[in-house]
Amino acid sequence: MIKKIVNNYNELATYFVWGVSWVSVFGSLYFSEIKGFVPCDLCWWQRLLIYPLAIISTVAIIRKDYKNFMYYVLPFGVLGFIVSLYHSLLQWGVIEKNILDCTATGVSCSKPEIEIFGFITIPFLSFLAFTALTIVSGISIYIQHKKVN
């Protein structure tokens, strides 16, 4: 069973990335288009990093390119992880001053639109998604290198 999972990990990981990225795309569009939340500058950067993954993962599944796909996911995942972690820390008050001006959209990057259980914000949901994508793609690349050696 475990050997079968390891042997098919790249394919399973590709479907996982596909699911997480499309849920993130539709989730962000739900918050902005249906709930009326205007995305701040940091939210736009996170969208910029997750939206391409939805398209790239769809192409990877159609082409059955499970082997090389994670090399494209990892940079997006790491950058998204950094931006969403910074954004979450900013909203929780751990970081007091934003390095961005946050005036392009007129929305404060440090003010959470929603807060569930006192700490789950939209950027934190993004952080969880990017963390999962980074871990899954890192494991996939590691397994590939182990198979080669």
PDB file of C-alpha atoms in Angstrom:
ATOM      1  CA  MET A   1       0.000   0.000   0.000  1.00  0.00           C
ATOM      2  CA  ILE A   2       2.713   2.492   1.013  1.00  0.00           C
ATOM      3  CA  LYS A   3       4.858   1.473  -1.955  1.00  0.00           C
ATOM      4  CA  LYS A   4       1.891   2.070  -4.273  1.00  0.00           C
ATOM      5  CA  ILE A   5       1.366   5.549  -2.796  1.00  0.00           C
ATOM      6  CA  VAL A   6       5.075   6.382  -3.167  1.00  0.00           C
ATOM      7  CA  ASN A   7       5.102   5.081  -6.752  1.00  0.00           C
ATOM      8  CA  ASN A   8       2.030   7.166  -7.627  1.00  0.00           C
ATOM      9  CA  TYR A   9       2.911  10.141  -5.410  1.00  0.00           C
ATOM     10  CA  ASN A  10       3.591  12.541  -8.285  1.00  0.00           C
ATOM     11  CA  GLU A  11       0.211  11.836  -9.844  1.00  0.00           C
ATOM     12  CA  LEU A  12      -1.606  12.122  -6.505  1.00  0.00           C
ATOM     13  CA  ALA A  13       0.325  15.297  -5.678  1.00  0.00           C
ATOM     14  CA  THR A  14      -0.615  16.833  -9.026  1.00  0.00           C
ATOM     15  CA  TYR A  15      -4.306  16.229  -8.342  1.00  0.00           C
ATOM     16  CA  PHE A  16      -3.849  17.661  -4.833  1.00  0.00           C
ATOM     17  CA  VAL A  17      -2.240  20.829  -6.240  1.00  0.00           C
ATOM     18  CA  TRP A  18      -5.026  21.045  -8.810  1.00  0.00           C
ATOM     19  CA  GLY A  19      -7.697  20.838  -6.089  1.00  0.00           C
ATOM     20  CA  VAL A  20      -6.055  23.276  -3.680  1.00  0.00           C
ATOM     21  CA  SER A  21      -5.314  25.817  -6.392  1.00  0.00           C
ATOM     22  CA  TRP A  22      -8.818  25.773  -7.881  1.00  0.00           C
ATOM     23  CA  VAL A  23     -10.439  25.987  -4.424  1.00  0.00           C
ATOM     24  CA  SER A  24      -8.180  28.984  -3.756  1.00  0.00           C
ATOM     25  CA  VAL A  25      -9.111  30.630  -7.056  1.00  0.00           C
ATOM     26  CA  PHE A  26     -12.843  30.195  -6.532  1.00  0.00           C
ATOM     27  CA  GLY A  27     -12.536  31.101  -2.838  1.00  0.00           C
ATOM     28  CA  SER A  28     -10.773  34.370  -3.612  1.00  0.00           C
ATOM     29  CA  LEU A  29     -13.292  35.195  -6.332  1.00  0.00           C
ATOM     30  CA  TYR A  30     -16.141  34.401  -3.925  1.00  0.00           C
ATOM     31  CA  PHE A  31     -14.776  36.822  -1.330  1.00  0.00           C
ATOM     32  CA  SER A  32     -14.213  39.618  -3.843  1.00  0.00           C
ATOM     33  CA  GLU A  33     -17.075  39.205  -6.315  1.00  0.00           C
ATOM     34  CA  ILE A  34     -19.884  37.839  -4.124  1.00  0.00           C
ATOM     35  CA  LYS A  35     -19.037  39.069  -0.612  1.00  0.00           C
ATOM     36  CA  GLY A  36     -17.712  42.379  -1.971  1.00  0.00           C
ATOM     37  CA  PHE A  37     -14.333  42.368  -0.186  1.00  0.00           C
ATOM     38  CA  VAL A  38     -11.820  44.514  -2.052  1.00  0.00           C
ATOM     39  CA  PRO A  39      -8.446  42.699  -2.145  1.00  0.00           C
ATOM     40  CA  CYS A  40      -5.502  44.591  -0.682  1.00  0.00           C
ATOM     41  CA  ASP A  41      -2.081  44.745  -2.367  1.00  0.00           C
ATOM     42  CA  LEU A  42      -0.757  41.678  -0.538  1.00  0.00           C
ATOM     43  CA  CYS A  43      -3.910  39.745  -1.462  1.00  0.00           C
ATOM     44  CA  TRP A  44      -3.288  40.609  -5.102  1.00  0.00           C
ATOM     45  CA  TRP A  45       0.259  39.223  -4.848  1.00  0.00           C
ATOM     46  CA  GLN A  46      -1.095  35.996  -3.377  1.00  0.00           C
ATOM     47  CA  ARG A  47      -3.625  35.750  -6.205  1.00  0.00           C
ATOM     48  CA  LEU A  48      -0.841  36.358  -8.707  1.00  0.00           C
ATOM     49  CA  LEU A  49       0.974  33.334  -7.278  1.00  0.00           C
ATOM     50  CA  ILE A  50      -1.976  30.912  -6.949  1.00  0.00           C
ATOM     51  CA  TYR A  51      -3.975  31.576 -10.141  1.00  0.00           C
ATOM     52  CA  PRO A  52      -1.285  30.295 -12.545  1.00  0.00           C
ATOM     53  CA  LEU A  53      -1.032  27.059 -10.545  1.00  0.00           C
ATOM     54  CA  ALA A  54      -4.671  26.277 -11.288  1.00  0.00           C
ATOM     55  CA  ILE A  55      -4.033  26.546 -15.021  1.00  0.00           C
ATOM     56  CA  ILE A  56      -0.613  24.846 -14.958  1.00  0.00           C
ATOM     57  CA  SER A  57      -1.945  21.938 -12.875  1.00  0.00           C
ATOM     58  CA  THR A  58      -4.873  21.483 -15.251  1.00  0.00           C
ATOM     59  CA  VAL A  59      -2.468  21.314 -18.205  1.00  0.00           C
ATOM     60  CA  ALA A  60      -0.231  18.868 -16.290  1.00  0.00           C
ATOM     61  CA  ILE A  61      -3.206  16.572 -15.645  1.00  0.00           C
ATOM     62  CA  ILE A  62      -4.385  16.725 -19.266  1.00  0.00           C
ATOM     63  CA  ARG A  63      -0.851  15.977 -20.526  1.00  0.00           C
ATOM     64  CA  LYS A  64      -0.196  13.464 -17.723  1.00  0.00           C
ATOM     65  CA  ASP A  65       3.023  15.334 -16.948  1.00  0.00           C
ATOM     66  CA  TYR A  66       3.283  14.277 -13.320  1.00  0.00           C
ATOM     67  CA  LYS A  67       7.055  13.946 -13.301  1.00  0.00           C
ATOM     68  CA  ASN A  68       8.174  17.536 -13.970  1.00  0.00           C
ATOM     69  CA  PHE A  69       5.150  19.455 -12.763  1.00  0.00           C
ATOM     70  CA  MET A  70       6.308  19.933  -9.167  1.00  0.00           C
ATOM     71  CA  TYR A  71       9.388  21.848 -10.295  1.00  0.00           C
ATOM     72  CA  TYR A  72       6.965  24.561 -11.432  1.00  0.00           C
ATOM     73  CA  VAL A  73       4.867  24.410  -8.280  1.00  0.00           C
ATOM     74  CA  LEU A  74       7.689  24.786  -5.756  1.00  0.00           C
ATOM     75  CA  PRO A  75       8.760  28.381  -6.610  1.00  0.00           C
ATOM     76  CA  PHE A  76       5.140  29.582  -6.605  1.00  0.00           C
ATOM     77  CA  GLY A  77       4.533  27.751  -3.327  1.00  0.00           C
ATOM     78  CA  VAL A  78       7.593  29.174  -1.580  1.00  0.00           C
ATOM     79  CA  LEU A  79       6.916  32.755  -2.725  1.00  0.00           C
ATOM     80  CA  GLY A  80       3.235  32.446  -1.790  1.00  0.00           C
ATOM     81  CA  PHE A  81       4.223  30.985   1.585  1.00  0.00           C
ATOM     82  CA  ILE A  82       6.438  34.012   2.294  1.00  0.00           C
ATOM     83  CA  VAL A  83       3.875  36.611   1.187  1.00  0.00           C
ATOM     84  CA  SER A  84       0.956  34.964   3.003  1.00  0.00           C
ATOM     85  CA  LEU A  85       2.982  34.425   6.190  1.00  0.00           C
ATOM     86  CA  TYR A  86       4.021  38.087   6.161  1.00  0.00           C
ATOM     87  CA  HIS A  87       0.417  39.143   5.522  1.00  0.00           C
ATOM     88  CA  SER A  88      -0.900  36.940   8.345  1.00  0.00           C
ATOM     89  CA  LEU A  89       1.693  38.254  10.803  1.00  0.00           C
ATOM     90  CA  LEU A  90       0.800  41.799   9.768  1.00  0.00           C
ATOM     91  CA  GLN A  91      -2.906  41.202  10.408  1.00  0.00           C
ATOM     92  CA  TRP A  92      -2.255  39.516  13.756  1.00  0.00           C
ATOM     93  CA  GLY A  93      -0.184  42.508  14.886  1.00  0.00           C
ATOM     94  CA  VAL A  94       3.100  40.582  15.162  1.00  0.00           C
ATOM     95  CA  ILE A  95       4.557  42.881  12.495  1.00  0.00           C
ATOM     96  CA  GLU A  96       3.527  46.465  13.067  1.00  0.00           C
ATOM     97  CA  LYS A  97       4.679  48.285   9.953  1.00  0.00           C
ATOM     98  CA  ASN A  98       3.929  47.136   6.437  1.00  0.00           C
ATOM     99  CA  ILE A  99       6.770  47.331   3.909  1.00  0.00           C
ATOM    100  CA  LEU A 100       4.195  48.036   1.187  1.00  0.00           C
ATOM    101  CA  ASP A 101       2.333  51.290   0.970  1.00  0.00           C
ATOM    102  CA  CYS A 102      -1.003  49.481   0.479  1.00  0.00           C
ATOM    103  CA  THR A 103      -2.532  52.488  -1.226  1.00  0.00           C
ATOM    104  CA  ALA A 104      -3.010  51.109  -4.734  1.00  0.00           C
ATOM    105  CA  THR A 105      -6.355  49.544  -3.860  1.00  0.00           C
ATOM    106  CA  GLY A 106      -7.159  51.831  -0.946  1.00  0.00           C
ATOM    107  CA  VAL A 107      -7.606  48.820   1.331  1.00  0.00           C
ATOM    108  CA  SER A 108      -5.494  48.258   4.435  1.00  0.00           C
ATOM    109  CA  CYS A 109      -3.361  45.118   4.319  1.00  0.00           C
ATOM    110  CA  SER A 110      -3.328  44.969   8.123  1.00  0.00           C
ATOM    111  CA  LYS A 111      -7.109  45.005   8.669  1.00  0.00           C
ATOM    112  CA  PRO A 112      -8.726  41.552   8.415  1.00  0.00           C
ATOM    113  CA  GLU A 113     -12.013  41.381   6.510  1.00  0.00           C
ATOM    114  CA  ILE A 114     -13.048  38.227   8.379  1.00  0.00           C
ATOM    115  CA  GLU A 115     -11.765  36.528  11.502  1.00  0.00           C
ATOM    116  CA  ILE A 116     -12.840  33.037  12.522  1.00  0.00           C
ATOM    117  CA  PHE A 117     -11.908  31.819  16.026  1.00  0.00           C
ATOM    118  CA  GLY A 118      -9.928  35.037  16.463  1.00  0.00           C
ATOM    119  CA  PHE A 119      -7.029  34.052  14.191  1.00  0.00           C
ATOM    120  CA  ILE A 120      -8.249  32.500  10.928  1.00  0.00           C
ATOM    121  CA  THR A 121      -8.177  35.239   8.305  1.00  0.00           C
ATOM    122  CA  ILE A 122      -8.195  35.136   4.508  1.00  0.00           C
ATOM    123  CA  PRO A 123      -4.375  35.508   4.368  1.00  0.00           C
ATOM    124  CA  PHE A 124      -4.061  32.673   6.895  1.00  0.00           C
ATOM    125  CA  LEU A 125      -6.158  30.434   4.633  1.00  0.00           C
ATOM    126  CA  SER A 126      -3.790  31.407   1.825  1.00  0.00           C
ATOM    127  CA  PHE A 127      -0.842  30.594   4.092  1.00  0.00           C
ATOM    128  CA  LEU A 128      -2.263  27.111   4.746  1.00  0.00           C
ATOM    129  CA  ALA A 129      -2.747  26.514   1.017  1.00  0.00           C
ATOM    130  CA  PHE A 130       0.763  27.657   0.087  1.00  0.00           C
ATOM    131  CA  THR A 131       2.269  25.671   2.963  1.00  0.00           C
ATOM    132  CA  ALA A 132       0.527  22.513   1.738  1.00  0.00           C
ATOM    133  CA  LEU A 133       1.608  23.154  -1.863  1.00  0.00           C
ATOM    134  CA  THR A 134       5.216  23.749  -0.815  1.00  0.00           C
ATOM    135  CA  ILE A 135       5.361  20.602   1.324  1.00  0.00           C
ATOM    136  CA  VAL A 136       3.690  18.391  -1.296  1.00  0.00           C
ATOM    137  CA  SER A 137       5.900  19.660  -4.122  1.00  0.00           C
ATOM    138  CA  GLY A 138       9.032  19.377  -1.975  1.00  0.00           C
ATOM    139  CA  ILE A 139       8.221  15.765  -1.076  1.00  0.00           C
ATOM    140  CA  SER A 140       7.511  14.987  -4.728  1.00  0.00           C
ATOM    141  CA  ILE A 141      10.870  16.370  -5.844  1.00  0.00           C
ATOM    142  CA  TYR A 142      12.610  14.507  -3.011  1.00  0.00           C
ATOM    143  CA  ILE A 143      10.982  11.205  -4.021  1.00  0.00           C
ATOM    144  CA  GLN A 144      11.988  11.769  -7.645  1.00  0.00           C
ATOM    145  CA  HIS A 145      15.617  12.327  -6.654  1.00  0.00           C
ATOM    146  CA  LYS A 146      15.554   9.221  -4.441  1.00  0.00           C
ATOM    147  CA  LYS A 147      14.245   7.117  -7.351  1.00  0.00           C
ATOM    148  CA  VAL A 148      17.023   8.375  -9.643  1.00  0.00           C
ATOM    149  CA  ASN A 149      19.796   7.677  -7.138  1.00  0.00           C
TER     150      ASN A 149
END
